[in-house]
PDB file of C-alpha atoms in Angstrom:
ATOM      1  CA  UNK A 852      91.792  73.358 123.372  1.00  0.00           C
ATOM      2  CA  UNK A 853      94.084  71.117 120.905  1.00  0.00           C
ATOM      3  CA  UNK A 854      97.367  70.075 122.279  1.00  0.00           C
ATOM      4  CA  UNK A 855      99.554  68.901 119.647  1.00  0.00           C
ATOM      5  CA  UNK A 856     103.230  66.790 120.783  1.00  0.00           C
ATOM      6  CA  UNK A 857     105.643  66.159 118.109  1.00  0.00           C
ATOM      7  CA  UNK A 858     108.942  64.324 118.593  1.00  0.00           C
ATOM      8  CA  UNK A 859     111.477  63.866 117.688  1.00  0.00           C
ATOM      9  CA  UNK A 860     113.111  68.195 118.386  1.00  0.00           C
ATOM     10  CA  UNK A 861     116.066  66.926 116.018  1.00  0.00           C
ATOM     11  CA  UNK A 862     116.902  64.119 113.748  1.00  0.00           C
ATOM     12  CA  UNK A 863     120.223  62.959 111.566  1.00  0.00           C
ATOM     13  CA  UNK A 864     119.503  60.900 109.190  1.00  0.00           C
ATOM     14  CA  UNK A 865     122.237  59.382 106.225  1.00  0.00           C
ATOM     15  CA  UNK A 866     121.144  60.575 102.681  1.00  0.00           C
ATOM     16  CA  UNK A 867     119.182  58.055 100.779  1.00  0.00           C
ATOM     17  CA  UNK A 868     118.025  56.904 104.252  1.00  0.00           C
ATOM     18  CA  UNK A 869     114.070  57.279 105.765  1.00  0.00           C
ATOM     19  CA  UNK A 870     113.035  59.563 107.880  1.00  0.00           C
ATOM     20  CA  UNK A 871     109.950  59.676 110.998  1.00  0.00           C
ATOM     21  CA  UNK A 872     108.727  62.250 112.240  1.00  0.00           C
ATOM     22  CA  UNK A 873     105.619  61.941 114.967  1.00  0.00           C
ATOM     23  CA  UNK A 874     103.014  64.034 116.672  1.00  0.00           C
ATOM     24  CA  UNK A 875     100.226  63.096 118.711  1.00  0.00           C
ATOM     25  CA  UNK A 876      96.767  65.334 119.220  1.00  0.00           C
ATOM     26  CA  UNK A 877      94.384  65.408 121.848  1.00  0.00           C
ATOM     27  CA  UNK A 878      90.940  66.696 120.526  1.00  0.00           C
ATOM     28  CA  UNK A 879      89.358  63.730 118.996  1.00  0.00           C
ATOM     29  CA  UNK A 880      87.349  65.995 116.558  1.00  0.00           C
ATOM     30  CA  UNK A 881      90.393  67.295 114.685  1.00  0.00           C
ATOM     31  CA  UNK A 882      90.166  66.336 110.905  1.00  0.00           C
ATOM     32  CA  UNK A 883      92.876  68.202 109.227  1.00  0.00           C
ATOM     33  CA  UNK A 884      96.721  67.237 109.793  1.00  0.00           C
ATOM     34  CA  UNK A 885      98.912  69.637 107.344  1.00  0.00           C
ATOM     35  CA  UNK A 886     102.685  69.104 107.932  1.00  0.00           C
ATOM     36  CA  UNK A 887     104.931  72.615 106.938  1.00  0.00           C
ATOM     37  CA  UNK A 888     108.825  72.133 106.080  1.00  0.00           C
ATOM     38  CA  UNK A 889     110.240  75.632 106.543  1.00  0.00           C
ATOM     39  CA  UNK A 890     114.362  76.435 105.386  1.00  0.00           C
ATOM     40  CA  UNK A 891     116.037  78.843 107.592  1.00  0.00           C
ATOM     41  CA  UNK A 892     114.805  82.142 107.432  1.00  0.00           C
ATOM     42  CA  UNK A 893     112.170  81.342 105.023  1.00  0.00           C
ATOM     43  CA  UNK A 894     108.106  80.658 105.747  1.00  0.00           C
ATOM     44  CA  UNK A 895     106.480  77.752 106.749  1.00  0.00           C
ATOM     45  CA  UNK A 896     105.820  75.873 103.435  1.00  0.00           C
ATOM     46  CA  UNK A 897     102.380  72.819 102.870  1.00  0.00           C
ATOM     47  CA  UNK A 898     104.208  69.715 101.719  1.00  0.00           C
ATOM     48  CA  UNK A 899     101.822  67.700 102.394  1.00  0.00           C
ATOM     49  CA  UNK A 900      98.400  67.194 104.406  1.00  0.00           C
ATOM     50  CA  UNK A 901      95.915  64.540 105.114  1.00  0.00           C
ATOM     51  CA  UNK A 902      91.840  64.498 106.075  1.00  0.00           C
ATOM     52  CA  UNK A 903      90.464  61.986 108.651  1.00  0.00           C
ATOM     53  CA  UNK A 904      88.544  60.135 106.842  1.00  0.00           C
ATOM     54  CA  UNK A 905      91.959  58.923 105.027  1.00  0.00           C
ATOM     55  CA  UNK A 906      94.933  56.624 106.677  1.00  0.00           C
ATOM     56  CA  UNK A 907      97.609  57.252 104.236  1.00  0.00           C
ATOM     57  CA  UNK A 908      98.887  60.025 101.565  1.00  0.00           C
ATOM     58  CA  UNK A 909     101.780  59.737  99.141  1.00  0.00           C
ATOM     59  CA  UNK A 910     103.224  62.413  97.478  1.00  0.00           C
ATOM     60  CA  UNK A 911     106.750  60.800  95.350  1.00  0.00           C
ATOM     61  CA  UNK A 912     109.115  61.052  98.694  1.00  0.00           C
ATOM     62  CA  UNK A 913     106.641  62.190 101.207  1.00  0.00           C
ATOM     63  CA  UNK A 914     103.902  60.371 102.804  1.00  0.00           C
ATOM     64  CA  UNK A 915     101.962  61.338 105.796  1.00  0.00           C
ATOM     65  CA  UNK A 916      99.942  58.592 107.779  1.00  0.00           C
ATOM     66  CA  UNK A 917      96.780  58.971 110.297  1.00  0.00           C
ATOM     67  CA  UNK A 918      95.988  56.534 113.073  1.00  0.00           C
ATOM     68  CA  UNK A 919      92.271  58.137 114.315  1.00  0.00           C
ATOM     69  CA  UNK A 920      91.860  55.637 116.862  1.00  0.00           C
ATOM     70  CA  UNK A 921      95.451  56.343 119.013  1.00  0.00           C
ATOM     71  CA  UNK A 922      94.956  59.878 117.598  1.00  0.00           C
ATOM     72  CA  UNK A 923      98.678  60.475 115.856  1.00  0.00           C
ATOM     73  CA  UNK A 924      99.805  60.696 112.658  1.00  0.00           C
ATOM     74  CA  UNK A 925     103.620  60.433 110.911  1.00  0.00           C
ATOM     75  CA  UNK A 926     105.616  61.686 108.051  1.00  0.00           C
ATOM     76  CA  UNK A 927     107.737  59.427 106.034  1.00  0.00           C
ATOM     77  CA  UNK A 928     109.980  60.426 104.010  1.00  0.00           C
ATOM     78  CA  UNK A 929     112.293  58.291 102.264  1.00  0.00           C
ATOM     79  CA  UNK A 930     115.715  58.584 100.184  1.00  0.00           C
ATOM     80  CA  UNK A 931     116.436  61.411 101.849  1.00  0.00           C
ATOM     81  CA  UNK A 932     118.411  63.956 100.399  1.00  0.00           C
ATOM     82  CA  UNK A 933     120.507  67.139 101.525  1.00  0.00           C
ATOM     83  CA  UNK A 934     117.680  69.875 100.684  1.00  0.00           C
ATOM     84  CA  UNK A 935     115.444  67.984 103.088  1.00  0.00           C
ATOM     85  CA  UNK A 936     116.969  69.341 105.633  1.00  0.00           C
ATOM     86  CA  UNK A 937     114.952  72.136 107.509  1.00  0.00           C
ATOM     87  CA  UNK A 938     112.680  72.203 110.277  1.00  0.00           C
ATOM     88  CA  UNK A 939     109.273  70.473 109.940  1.00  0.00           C
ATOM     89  CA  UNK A 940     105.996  70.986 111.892  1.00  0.00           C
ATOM     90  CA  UNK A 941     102.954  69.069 111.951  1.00  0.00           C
ATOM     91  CA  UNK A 942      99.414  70.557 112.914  1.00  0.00           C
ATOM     92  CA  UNK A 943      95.927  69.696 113.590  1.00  0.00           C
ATOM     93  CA  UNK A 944      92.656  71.566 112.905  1.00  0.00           C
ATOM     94  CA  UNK A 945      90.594  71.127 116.225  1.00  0.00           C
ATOM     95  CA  UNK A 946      89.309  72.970 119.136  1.00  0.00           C
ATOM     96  CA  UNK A 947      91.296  76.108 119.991  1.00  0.00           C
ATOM     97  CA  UNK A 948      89.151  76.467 123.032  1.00  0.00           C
ATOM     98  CA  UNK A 949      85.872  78.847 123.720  1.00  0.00           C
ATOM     99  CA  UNK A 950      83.913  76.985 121.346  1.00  0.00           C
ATOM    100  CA  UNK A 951      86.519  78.475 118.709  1.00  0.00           C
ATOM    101  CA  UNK A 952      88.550  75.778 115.749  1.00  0.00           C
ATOM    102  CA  UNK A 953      92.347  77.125 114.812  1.00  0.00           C
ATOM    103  CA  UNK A 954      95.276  75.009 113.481  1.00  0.00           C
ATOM    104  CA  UNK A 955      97.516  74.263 116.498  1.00  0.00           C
ATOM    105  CA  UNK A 956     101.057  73.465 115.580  1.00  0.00           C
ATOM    106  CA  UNK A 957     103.999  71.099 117.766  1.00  0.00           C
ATOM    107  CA  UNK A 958     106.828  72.400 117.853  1.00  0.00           C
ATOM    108  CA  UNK A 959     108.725  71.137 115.389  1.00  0.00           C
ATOM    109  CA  UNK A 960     111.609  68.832 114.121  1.00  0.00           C
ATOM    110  CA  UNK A 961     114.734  69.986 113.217  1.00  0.00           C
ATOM    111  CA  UNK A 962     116.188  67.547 110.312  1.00  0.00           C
ATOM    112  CA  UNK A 963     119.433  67.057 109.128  1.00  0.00           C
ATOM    113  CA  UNK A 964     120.487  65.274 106.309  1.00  0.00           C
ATOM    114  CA  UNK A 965     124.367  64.154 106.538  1.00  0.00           C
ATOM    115  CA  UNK A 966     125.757  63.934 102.891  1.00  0.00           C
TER     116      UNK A 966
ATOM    117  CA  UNK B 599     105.562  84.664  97.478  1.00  0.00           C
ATOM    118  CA  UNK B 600     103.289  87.551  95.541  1.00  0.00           C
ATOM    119  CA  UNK B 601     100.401  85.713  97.046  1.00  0.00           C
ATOM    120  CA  UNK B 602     101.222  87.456 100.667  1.00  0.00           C
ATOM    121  CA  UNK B 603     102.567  90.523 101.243  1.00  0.00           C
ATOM    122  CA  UNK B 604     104.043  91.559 104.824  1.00  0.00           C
ATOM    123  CA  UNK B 605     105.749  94.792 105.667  1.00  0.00           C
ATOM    124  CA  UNK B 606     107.732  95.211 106.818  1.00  0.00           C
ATOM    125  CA  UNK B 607     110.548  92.706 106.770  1.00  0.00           C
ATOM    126  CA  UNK B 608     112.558  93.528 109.718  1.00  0.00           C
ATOM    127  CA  UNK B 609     111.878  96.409 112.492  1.00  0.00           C
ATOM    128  CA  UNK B 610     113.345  97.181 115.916  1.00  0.00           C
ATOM    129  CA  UNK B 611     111.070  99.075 118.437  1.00  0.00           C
ATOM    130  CA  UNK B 612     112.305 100.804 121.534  1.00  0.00           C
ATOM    131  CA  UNK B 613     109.527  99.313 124.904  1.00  0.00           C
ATOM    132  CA  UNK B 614     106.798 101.634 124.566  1.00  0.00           C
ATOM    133  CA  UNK B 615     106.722 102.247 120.754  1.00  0.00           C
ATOM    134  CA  UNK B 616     103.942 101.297 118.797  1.00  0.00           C
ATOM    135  CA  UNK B 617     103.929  99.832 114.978  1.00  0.00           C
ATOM    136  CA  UNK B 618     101.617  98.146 112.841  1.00  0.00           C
ATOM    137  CA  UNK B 619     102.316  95.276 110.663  1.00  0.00           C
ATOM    138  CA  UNK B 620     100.812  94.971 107.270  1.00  0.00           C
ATOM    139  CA  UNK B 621      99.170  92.048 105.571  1.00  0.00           C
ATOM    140  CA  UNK B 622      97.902  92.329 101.832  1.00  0.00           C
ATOM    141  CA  UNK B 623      96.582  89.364  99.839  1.00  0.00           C
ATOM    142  CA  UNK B 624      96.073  88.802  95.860  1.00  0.00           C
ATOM    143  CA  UNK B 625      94.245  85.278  96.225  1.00  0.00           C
ATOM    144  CA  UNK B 626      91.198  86.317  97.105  1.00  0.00           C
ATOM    145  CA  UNK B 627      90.831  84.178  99.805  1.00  0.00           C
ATOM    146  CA  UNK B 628      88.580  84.633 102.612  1.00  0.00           C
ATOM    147  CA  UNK B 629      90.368  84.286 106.101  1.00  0.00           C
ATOM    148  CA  UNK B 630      93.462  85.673 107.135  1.00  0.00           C
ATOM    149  CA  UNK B 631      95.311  85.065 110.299  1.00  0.00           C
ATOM    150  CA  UNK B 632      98.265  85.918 112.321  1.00  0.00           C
ATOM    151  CA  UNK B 633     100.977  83.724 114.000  1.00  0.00           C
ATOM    152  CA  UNK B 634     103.953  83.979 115.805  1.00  0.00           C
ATOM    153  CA  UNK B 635     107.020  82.420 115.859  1.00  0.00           C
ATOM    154  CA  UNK B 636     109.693  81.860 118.836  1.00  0.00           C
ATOM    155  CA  UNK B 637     112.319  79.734 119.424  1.00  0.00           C
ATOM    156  CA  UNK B 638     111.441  75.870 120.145  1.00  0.00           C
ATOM    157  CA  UNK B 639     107.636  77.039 120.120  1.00  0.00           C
ATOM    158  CA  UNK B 640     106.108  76.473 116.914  1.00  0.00           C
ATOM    159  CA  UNK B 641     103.493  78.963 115.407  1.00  0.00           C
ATOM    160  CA  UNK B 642     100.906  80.192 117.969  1.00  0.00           C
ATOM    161  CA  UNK B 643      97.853  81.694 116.458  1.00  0.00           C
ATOM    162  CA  UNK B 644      97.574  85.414 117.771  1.00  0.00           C
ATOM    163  CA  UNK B 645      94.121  86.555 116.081  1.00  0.00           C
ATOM    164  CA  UNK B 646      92.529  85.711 112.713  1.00  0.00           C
ATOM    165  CA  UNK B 647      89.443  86.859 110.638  1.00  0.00           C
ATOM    166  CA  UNK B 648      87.362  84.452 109.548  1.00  0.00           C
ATOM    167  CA  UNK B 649      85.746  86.962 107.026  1.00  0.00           C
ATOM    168  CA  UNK B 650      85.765  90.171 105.903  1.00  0.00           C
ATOM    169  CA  UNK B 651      84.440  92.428 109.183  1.00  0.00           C
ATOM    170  CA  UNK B 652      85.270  90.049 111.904  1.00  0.00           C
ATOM    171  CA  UNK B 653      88.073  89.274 114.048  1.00  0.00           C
ATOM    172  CA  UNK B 654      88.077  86.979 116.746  1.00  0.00           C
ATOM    173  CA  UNK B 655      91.047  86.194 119.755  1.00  0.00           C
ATOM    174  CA  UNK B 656      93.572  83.244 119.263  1.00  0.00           C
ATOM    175  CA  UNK B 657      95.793  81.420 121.345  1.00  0.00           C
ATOM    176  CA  UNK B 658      97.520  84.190 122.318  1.00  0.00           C
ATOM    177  CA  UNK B 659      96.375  87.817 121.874  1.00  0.00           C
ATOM    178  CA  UNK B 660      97.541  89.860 124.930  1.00  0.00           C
ATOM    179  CA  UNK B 661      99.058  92.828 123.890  1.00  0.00           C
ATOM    180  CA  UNK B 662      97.821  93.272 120.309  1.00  0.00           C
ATOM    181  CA  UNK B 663      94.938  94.421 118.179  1.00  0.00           C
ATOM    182  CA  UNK B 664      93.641  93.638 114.797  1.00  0.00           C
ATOM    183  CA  UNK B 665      92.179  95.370 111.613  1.00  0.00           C
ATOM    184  CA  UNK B 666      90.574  93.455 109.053  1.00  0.00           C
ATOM    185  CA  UNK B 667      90.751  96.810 106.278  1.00  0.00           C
ATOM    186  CA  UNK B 668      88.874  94.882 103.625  1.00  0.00           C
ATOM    187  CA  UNK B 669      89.036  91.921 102.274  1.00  0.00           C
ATOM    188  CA  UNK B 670      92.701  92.067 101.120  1.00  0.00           C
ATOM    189  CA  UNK B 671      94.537  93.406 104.385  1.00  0.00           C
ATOM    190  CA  UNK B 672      94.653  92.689 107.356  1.00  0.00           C
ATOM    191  CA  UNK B 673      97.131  94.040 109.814  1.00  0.00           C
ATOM    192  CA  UNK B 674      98.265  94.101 112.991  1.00  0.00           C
ATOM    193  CA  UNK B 675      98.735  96.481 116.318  1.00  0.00           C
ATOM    194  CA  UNK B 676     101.321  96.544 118.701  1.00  0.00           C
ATOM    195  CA  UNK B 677     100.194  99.659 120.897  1.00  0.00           C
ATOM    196  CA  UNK B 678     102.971  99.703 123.672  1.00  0.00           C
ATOM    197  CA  UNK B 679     105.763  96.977 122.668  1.00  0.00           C
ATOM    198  CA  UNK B 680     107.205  94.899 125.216  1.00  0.00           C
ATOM    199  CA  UNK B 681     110.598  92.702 124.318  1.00  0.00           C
ATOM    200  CA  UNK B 682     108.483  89.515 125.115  1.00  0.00           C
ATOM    201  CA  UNK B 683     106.977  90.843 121.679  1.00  0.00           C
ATOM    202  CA  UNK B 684     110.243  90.285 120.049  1.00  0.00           C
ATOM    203  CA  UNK B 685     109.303  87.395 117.839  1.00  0.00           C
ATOM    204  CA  UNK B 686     108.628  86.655 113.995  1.00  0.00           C
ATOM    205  CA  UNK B 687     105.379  87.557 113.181  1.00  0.00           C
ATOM    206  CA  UNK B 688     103.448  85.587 109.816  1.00  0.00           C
ATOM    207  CA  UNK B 689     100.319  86.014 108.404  1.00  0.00           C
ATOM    208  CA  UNK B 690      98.657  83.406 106.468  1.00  0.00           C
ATOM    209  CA  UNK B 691      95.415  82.704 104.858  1.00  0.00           C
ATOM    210  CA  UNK B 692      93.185  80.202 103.902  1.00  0.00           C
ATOM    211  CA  UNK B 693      90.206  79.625 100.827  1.00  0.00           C
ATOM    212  CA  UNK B 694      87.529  79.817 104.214  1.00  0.00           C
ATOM    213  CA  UNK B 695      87.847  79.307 107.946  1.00  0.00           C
ATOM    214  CA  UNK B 696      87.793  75.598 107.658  1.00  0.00           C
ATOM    215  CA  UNK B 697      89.958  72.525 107.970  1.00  0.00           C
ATOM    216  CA  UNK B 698      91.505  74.020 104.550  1.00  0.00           C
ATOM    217  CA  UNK B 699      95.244  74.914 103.780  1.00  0.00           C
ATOM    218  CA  UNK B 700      96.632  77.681 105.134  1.00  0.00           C
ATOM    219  CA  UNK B 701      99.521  79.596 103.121  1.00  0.00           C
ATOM    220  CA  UNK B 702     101.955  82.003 105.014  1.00  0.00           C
ATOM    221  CA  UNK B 703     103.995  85.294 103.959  1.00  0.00           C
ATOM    222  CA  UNK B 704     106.995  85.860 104.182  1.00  0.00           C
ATOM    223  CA  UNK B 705     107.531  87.305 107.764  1.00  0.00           C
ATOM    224  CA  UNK B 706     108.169  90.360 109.878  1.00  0.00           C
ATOM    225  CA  UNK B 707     110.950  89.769 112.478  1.00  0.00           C
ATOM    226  CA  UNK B 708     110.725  92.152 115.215  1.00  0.00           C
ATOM    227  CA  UNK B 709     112.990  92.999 118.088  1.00  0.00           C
ATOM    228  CA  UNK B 710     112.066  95.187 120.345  1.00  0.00           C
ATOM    229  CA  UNK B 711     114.689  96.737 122.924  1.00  0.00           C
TER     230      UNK B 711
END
């Protein structure tokens, strides 16, 4: 089945400075990368999610990128600000395995943004 | 989040006991799921239902059962709970069982002694 890697676990980041988060997949079929910010104690929330037959997606602060080829994808934001922080997890719709398709999640990054 | 409904919010089993947890949905959507959530291991897909009368096995579904009611609930059975159960437990559905957003409930943490 899908095997999804994202890194960094945690990240600091300034206010008003950029932040990356990455994940890698393995099942070259996947074609649907959501990415979930979730506050403590609260459900996992769509901020923003790309297709495979796109490379890029803006959304004001937010934008999520897709490299098929090397088969990972990023999201950017930028001018960060306090209420970013939270954890955030990337996923991919592929192969869960017995000829089944789920959305398999990393693990998540933990971001902190340092007034 | 009136969209998803899970009760309930918080329980603590003694091993052994058994509980359900409910789902209920307004949206009307057509496939419901159920993850869980531990520590520094991201949502795991435990069993879903692509449509109304079927339920098929996720990533990892040891130890549980599933009822899709109708098209609005769907819960889920824990008939002897163990404390490697003790976990946060979301549902979530999406508009089919596609490559299609998939929008969670609130949660039900459970600890179970």
């Amino acid at each position: 089945g899908e095997n999804v890697e994202q890194h960094p676990s945690t990240l600091s980041v300034q206010e008003g400075d950029s932040a990356v988060i990455k994940c890698t997949y393995s099942d070259s079929a996947s074609n649907y990368f959501p990415w979930y910010k979730q506050e403590l104690g609260k459900r996992p929330q769509l901020i923003i999610d790309i297709r495979s037959n796109v490379g890029e997606k803006k959304d004001q602060r937010i934008a999520v990128t897709l490299n098929k080829t090397a088969k990972h994808f990023s999201l950017h934001i930028t001018e960060t600000q306090p209420e970013d922080s939270a954890v955030y997890f990337c996923a991919a719709w592929g192969s869960g395995g017995a000829g089944s398709y789920q959305l398999t999640f990393g693990k998540g990054t933990k971001l902190s943004v340092i007034p | 989040n009136a969209g998803v409904t899970q009760t309930p919010k918080f329980q603590v089993l003694k091993t052994g006991q058994s509980m359900t947890l409910q789902c209920a949905q307004d949206m009307n959507h057509n496939s419901m799921y159920w993850y869980r959530q531990d520590p520094g291991m991201g949502l795991r897909l435990i069993y879903y239902s692509a449509s109304e009368g079927t339920t098929d096995k996720g990533e990892v579904p040891n130890g549980y059962n599933v009822s899709r009611l109708n098209k609005r609930e769907f819960s889920l059975r824990l008939e002897s709970a163990a404390p490697s159960q003790t976990s946060v437990y979301f549902c979530a559905l999406s508009v089919e069982f596609s490559n299609q957003p998939q929008h969670f409930g609130d949660g039900t943490r459970l600890s179970i002694l």
